[in-house]
């Protein structure tokens, strides 16, 4: 259910896998929507259907590239008559149409076949192409047994592609790599970079979606075009325990460079969790998460993310707090906005870290720790945060919170978005999502921004260092019956130094289930 975003003709174009018959996997076409502002969207006719021998059994994920002369081209995975996964292309029928309503799939497809030794049933999701040393390059996700692989292909003319002798990168025991994404980031600020940029002040990011686990991870490293190798830095794990864009319901993401604003924008799917068991919950049904801008942190070791600024155009009623103290057990209701559809920015401060709980070095699994030490379990510094989508008597609520621990030489911050208490409905998958936050606490503050949209809670901790998306299904805390609280269950008092909360109006959207 990956996306292929791009900007062309004054419009943002979003191509995405879509089943017109329902929110389940199957009958997939490439749907197409356009927007002037990434917030309000107009649906067009689907761009690609399975109609030809090279895609008759399915049109799967892919990417968009803008070729010289401002010519868009789509690369996508098709299932051919033998059910092999092959890489095809499509081009606009009329470049003078800014809506790009009609697309052509030429008969010289496929461009890339699974070669010798490549698993034809695990060979998909070509990336946006980049140019280096006289050749275009793309990677395609795959696996060899349990090793995840990004196969590399080169072309001088974008039509004849040759497989490189070595993959761009691979990693043992990670399984199938879906929806790979490879792009440069600047070490000098927030501006995004066009996909072909490289040089002294550039690092690269490789992100993969893990078919086995249904979450993603990324690494930051160096791309060496002369040998066509990507080498991750040793500052994070290159595997299942690696860094993630989002530690919750978030999958099949894709970035693109927005040349009009010099941003790199991230799209992802907030995966459906309305299922009886985890395996079903990890399925493909989902809705688009809010578009995010991403850039490299000043430390050069991880990415930061923040909702696009255009989203602020949906803000309406506003409530502000300042210097509101939360003693142990406090639940302060945030009124004057629509809690089921809101944007909340809050900065918490704490006078001391002396009461922080000791950190056990065996606590390596943040999600398990969050499950054990939930928002109702008393701590020292924390838990404190927000109770979102809460019913009046707290039979249902989805807490988003921090808890601070004291290690031997530093403090450890845990951020959680815990769905355990989100719904009275039985049989739902209600996980405790969490991550440790790499943040400096010397100023005694932690910030949180949370976007609430009925069944989706997207949270950005410590100015975008850690992001968690939760899909939840309350039965009581719906529409006008939803409530929102700031809370503290730690023995150390916490102050809401500053809070800004807004009701959010609905944008013009093209399909039921889209955001806000």
mmCIF file of C-alpha atoms in Angstrom, residues 6-15 32-36 42 44 66 70 72 92-103:
data_model
loop_
_atom_site.group_PDB
_atom_site.id
_atom_site.type_symbol
_atom_site.label_atom_id
_atom_site.label_comp_id
_atom_site.label_asym_id
_atom_site.label_seq_id
_atom_site.Cartn_x
_atom_site.Cartn_y
_atom_site.Cartn_z
ATOM 1 C CA UNK A 6 5.633 14.022 -6.644
ATOM 2 C CA UNK A 7 5.128 17.669 -7.617
ATOM 3 C CA UNK A 8 4.241 18.567 -11.217
ATOM 4 C CA UNK A 9 2.347 21.299 -13.020
ATOM 5 C CA UNK A 10 1.508 23.275 -9.908
ATOM 6 C CA UNK A 11 0.016 20.257 -8.127
ATOM 7 C CA UNK A 12 1.157 17.712 -5.618
ATOM 8 C CA UNK A 13 0.327 14.308 -7.081
ATOM 9 C CA UNK A 14 -0.212 11.290 -4.880
ATOM 10 C CA UNK A 15 -0.379 7.843 -6.452
ATOM 11 C CA UNK A 32 -4.424 9.229 -8.180
ATOM 12 C CA UNK A 33 -5.223 12.412 -6.258
ATOM 13 C CA UNK A 34 -3.973 15.983 -6.596
ATOM 14 C CA UNK A 35 -3.590 18.890 -4.209
ATOM 15 C CA UNK A 36 -2.355 22.474 -4.166
ATOM 16 C CA UNK A 42 -9.185 16.036 -5.336
ATOM 17 C CA UNK A 44 -8.928 11.729 -10.245
ATOM 18 C CA UNK A 66 11.010 13.643 -12.765
ATOM 19 C CA UNK A 70 10.297 18.129 -16.457
ATOM 20 C CA UNK A 72 7.413 12.528 -14.999
ATOM 21 C CA UNK A 92 1.752 10.677 -19.023
ATOM 22 C CA UNK A 93 -0.282 10.751 -22.206
ATOM 23 C CA UNK A 94 -0.278 14.551 -22.208
ATOM 24 C CA UNK A 95 2.473 16.543 -20.484
ATOM 25 C CA UNK A 96 0.517 19.772 -20.989
ATOM 26 C CA UNK A 97 -2.220 18.493 -18.656
ATOM 27 C CA UNK A 98 -1.170 19.571 -15.134
ATOM 28 C CA UNK A 99 -3.535 16.975 -13.686
ATOM 29 C CA UNK A 100 -1.786 14.150 -15.594
ATOM 30 C CA UNK A 101 -5.138 12.421 -15.891
ATOM 31 C CA UNK A 102 -4.134 9.724 -18.351
ATOM 32 C CA UNK A 103 -1.105 7.401 -18.241
#
